[in-house]
Amino acid sequence: MRVYSERRRRWRHHEDANLQSLLCVGSTPGSLDDVMLGIMSSTLEVTRTKTSYVDDLSGAAVLSTVKAPTAADPFKATAVKWMELDVRRRSSGFVKNRDYVYVEATGVKHLPSGERVGFHVMHSVYIPQAHDLSGRVRAKLSVCSFFRQRRDDSMSVYVKAIMDPMSSKTRRVGAPCFIKILLATV
């Protein structure tokens, strides 16, 4: 798996200067079903279990389930979620943790060729009931991932992500944590 990060230019001073753009491409062992099962976390219990295995993620919750997976379509789900990125540990406490409120959608689509392609989308949303939490900064993200079966034992992975850490100082510390979380499920 390769991760490419947009380089920051010193002369860029407009409003999107803090945005961190990432591109991940590569392959991972397994099947499409394996990858989709690794991504899925439609309940609070599953979300908490997964959080306990990812180092830079200090908390996560399912705020609302919009569409739950079914037996007929086990990978199709939409939910509003919250997660906290632990950047304090990397910055020796000088930077506040970042948290995100976002809509997450997953599913598998059949192409006209018959090939199955999995997707995972995460996009920040503003919900008044999900107020800012003390000691954290509400950051923003937008992630779009596609997964394609290359061979019986290998998957192609394509991820485009943009994150706004809400501070230029946090960019260097937050990006590696964010990348780790993105790749933890694949």
Short mmCIF file of C-alpha atoms in Angstrom, two decimals:
data_model
loop_
_atom_site.label_atom_id
_atom_site.label_comp_id
_atom_site.label_asym_id
_atom_site.label_seq_id
_atom_site.Cartn_x
_atom_site.Cartn_y
_atom_site.Cartn_z
CA MET A 1 0.00 0.00 0.00
CA ARG A 2 1.35 3.44 -0.92
CA VAL A 3 0.22 6.70 0.64
CA TYR A 4 0.77 10.00 -1.13
CA SER A 5 0.35 13.27 0.68
CA GLU A 6 0.04 16.68 -0.90
CA ARG A 7 3.07 18.82 -0.16
CA ARG A 8 2.44 22.12 1.49
CA ARG A 9 3.78 25.10 -0.36
CA ARG A 10 5.05 28.03 1.65
CA TRP A 11 3.45 30.61 -0.61
CA ARG A 12 -0.05 29.16 -0.26
CA HIS A 13 -1.95 31.42 2.12
CA HIS A 14 -5.58 31.02 1.08
CA GLU A 15 -8.32 29.42 3.13
CA ASP A 16 -7.63 25.77 2.18
CA ALA A 17 -3.98 25.94 3.29
CA ASN A 18 -4.68 23.64 6.26
CA LEU A 19 -6.38 20.95 4.20
CA GLN A 20 -4.42 17.72 4.04
CA SER A 21 -5.03 15.74 0.85
CA LEU A 22 -4.11 12.04 0.80
CA LEU A 23 -4.17 9.35 -1.86
CA CYS A 24 -3.74 5.68 -0.95
CA VAL A 25 -3.37 3.04 -3.65
CA GLY A 26 -2.24 -0.53 -3.56
CA SER A 27 -3.34 -4.02 -2.77
CA THR A 28 -4.12 -6.07 0.29
CA PRO A 29 -4.54 -9.81 0.76
CA GLY A 30 -8.03 -11.24 1.07
CA SER A 31 -11.40 -11.08 -0.61
CA LEU A 32 -13.88 -8.25 -1.08
CA ASP A 33 -16.07 -9.81 1.61
CA ASP A 34 -13.09 -9.85 4.03
CA VAL A 35 -12.35 -6.16 3.44
CA MET A 36 -15.99 -5.13 3.75
CA LEU A 37 -16.38 -7.09 7.00
CA GLY A 38 -13.26 -5.30 8.30
CA ILE A 39 -14.77 -1.91 7.50
CA MET A 40 -18.28 -2.56 8.79
CA SER A 41 -19.07 -1.35 12.29
CA SER A 42 -22.77 -0.63 12.31
CA THR A 43 -23.34 -1.13 16.05
CA LEU A 44 -21.86 0.56 19.10
CA GLU A 45 -20.41 -2.73 20.39
CA VAL A 46 -18.55 -3.48 17.13
CA THR A 47 -17.36 0.13 16.90
CA ARG A 48 -15.95 0.03 20.44
CA THR A 49 -14.25 -3.31 19.80
CA LYS A 50 -12.55 -1.96 16.67
CA THR A 51 -11.53 1.22 18.48
CA SER A 52 -9.68 -0.85 21.08
CA TYR A 53 -7.41 -2.27 18.34
CA VAL A 54 -6.45 1.03 16.65
CA ASP A 55 -3.69 2.88 18.54
CA ASP A 56 -4.40 6.46 17.46
CA LEU A 57 -8.16 6.25 17.91
CA SER A 58 -9.16 7.04 21.49
CA GLY A 59 -12.93 6.83 21.11
CA ALA A 60 -15.75 6.18 18.67
CA ALA A 61 -19.52 5.89 18.71
CA VAL A 62 -22.49 5.28 16.44
CA LEU A 63 -24.71 8.35 16.97
CA SER A 64 -27.54 7.23 14.69
CA THR A 65 -28.16 4.34 12.31
CA VAL A 66 -29.78 5.58 9.11
CA LYS A 67 -29.78 2.22 7.30
CA ALA A 68 -28.75 -1.00 8.99
CA PRO A 69 -27.27 -3.93 7.05
CA THR A 70 -29.64 -6.79 6.26
CA ALA A 71 -29.14 -10.50 5.61
CA ALA A 72 -29.85 -9.85 1.92
CA ASP A 73 -27.39 -6.92 1.75
CA PRO A 74 -24.93 -7.31 4.66
CA PHE A 75 -22.50 -4.60 3.55
CA LYS A 76 -24.99 -1.82 2.82
CA ALA A 77 -25.17 0.56 5.77
CA THR A 78 -25.41 4.27 6.51
CA ALA A 79 -24.81 5.79 9.93
CA VAL A 80 -23.87 9.01 11.67
CA LYS A 81 -20.74 8.43 13.74
CA TRP A 82 -18.27 10.16 16.02
CA MET A 83 -14.56 9.38 16.50
CA GLU A 84 -11.68 10.94 18.39
CA LEU A 85 -8.17 11.01 16.95
CA ASP A 86 -5.53 10.86 19.69
CA VAL A 87 -2.89 13.38 18.61
CA ARG A 88 -1.92 14.42 22.16
CA ARG A 89 0.18 11.32 22.62
CA ARG A 90 2.27 12.17 19.54
CA SER A 91 2.58 15.85 20.43
CA SER A 92 3.43 15.37 24.13
CA GLY A 93 0.21 17.10 25.14
CA PHE A 94 0.81 20.37 23.28
CA VAL A 95 -2.02 19.76 20.81
CA LYS A 96 -5.65 18.94 21.59
CA ASN A 97 -7.20 15.76 20.25
CA ARG A 98 -9.33 16.06 17.12
CA ASP A 99 -12.82 14.63 16.96
CA TYR A 100 -15.10 14.14 13.97
CA VAL A 101 -18.85 13.82 13.46
CA TYR A 102 -19.52 12.25 10.07
CA VAL A 103 -21.86 10.25 7.90
CA GLU A 104 -20.49 6.85 6.92
CA ALA A 105 -21.85 4.79 4.04
CA THR A 106 -20.70 1.35 2.91
CA GLY A 107 -21.85 -1.06 0.28
CA VAL A 108 -21.06 -3.32 -2.65
CA LYS A 109 -22.19 -2.56 -6.20
CA HIS A 110 -22.24 -4.78 -9.27
CA LEU A 111 -20.72 -3.27 -12.39
CA PRO A 112 -22.23 -4.01 -15.85
CA SER A 113 -19.36 -6.48 -16.34
CA GLY A 114 -20.60 -8.44 -13.30
CA GLU A 115 -17.62 -7.42 -11.19
CA ARG A 116 -18.33 -6.47 -7.56
CA VAL A 117 -16.84 -3.23 -6.18
CA GLY A 118 -16.97 -2.23 -2.52
CA PHE A 119 -17.14 1.35 -1.32
CA HIS A 120 -16.69 3.21 1.96
CA VAL A 121 -17.50 6.92 2.25
CA MET A 122 -17.01 9.15 5.30
CA HIS A 123 -17.95 12.85 5.23
CA SER A 124 -18.11 15.37 8.07
CA VAL A 125 -21.50 16.84 8.93
CA TYR A 126 -22.69 19.48 11.34
CA ILE A 127 -25.32 18.27 13.78
CA PRO A 128 -26.34 20.77 16.48
CA GLN A 129 -27.06 17.97 18.99
CA ALA A 130 -23.46 16.73 18.67
CA HIS A 131 -21.96 19.69 20.50
CA ASP A 132 -18.23 20.39 20.78
CA LEU A 133 -16.56 18.45 23.57
CA SER A 134 -14.23 19.97 26.13
CA GLY A 135 -10.51 19.50 25.45
CA ARG A 136 -11.04 18.57 21.79
CA VAL A 137 -11.18 20.39 18.49
CA ARG A 138 -13.95 19.42 16.04
CA ALA A 139 -12.14 18.76 12.76
CA LYS A 140 -13.47 17.78 9.33
CA LEU A 141 -12.86 14.91 6.94
CA SER A 142 -13.97 13.57 3.61
CA VAL A 143 -12.92 10.06 2.57
CA CYS A 144 -13.90 7.95 -0.43
CA SER A 145 -12.59 4.38 -0.74
CA PHE A 146 -13.09 1.73 -3.41
CA PHE A 147 -12.15 -1.95 -3.23
CA ARG A 148 -11.89 -4.31 -6.19
CA GLN A 149 -11.08 -8.02 -6.30
CA ARG A 150 -7.89 -8.44 -8.36
CA ARG A 151 -7.38 -12.16 -7.88
CA ASP A 152 -8.94 -14.74 -5.59
CA ASP A 153 -6.55 -13.75 -2.79
CA SER A 154 -5.87 -10.06 -3.48
CA MET A 155 -7.77 -6.76 -3.42
CA SER A 156 -7.01 -3.44 -5.11
CA VAL A 157 -7.54 -0.48 -2.78
CA TYR A 158 -8.09 3.15 -3.83
CA VAL A 159 -8.61 5.86 -1.19
CA LYS A 160 -8.89 9.63 -1.61
CA ALA A 161 -9.04 11.56 1.66
CA ILE A 162 -9.10 15.20 2.63
CA MET A 163 -8.86 16.26 6.24
CA ASP A 164 -9.00 19.66 7.86
CA PRO A 165 -7.25 19.48 11.24
CA MET A 166 -8.45 23.04 11.99
CA SER A 167 -4.87 24.17 12.67
CA SER A 168 -1.67 24.28 10.62
CA LYS A 169 0.31 23.13 13.68
CA THR A 170 -1.70 19.93 13.96
CA ARG A 171 -1.28 19.00 10.32
CA ARG A 172 2.10 17.29 10.80
CA VAL A 173 0.94 15.38 13.87
CA GLY A 174 -2.60 14.55 12.75
CA ALA A 175 -1.91 13.27 9.23
CA PRO A 176 0.08 10.17 10.28
CA CYS A 177 -2.61 9.28 12.86
CA PHE A 178 -5.33 9.76 10.26
CA ILE A 179 -3.49 7.55 7.73
CA LYS A 180 -3.08 4.81 10.33
CA ILE A 181 -6.81 4.84 11.04
CA LEU A 182 -7.69 4.74 7.32
CA LEU A 183 -5.46 1.73 6.71
CA ALA A 184 -6.32 -0.14 9.93
CA THR A 185 -9.31 -1.87 8.37
CA VAL A 186 -7.69 -2.96 5.09
#
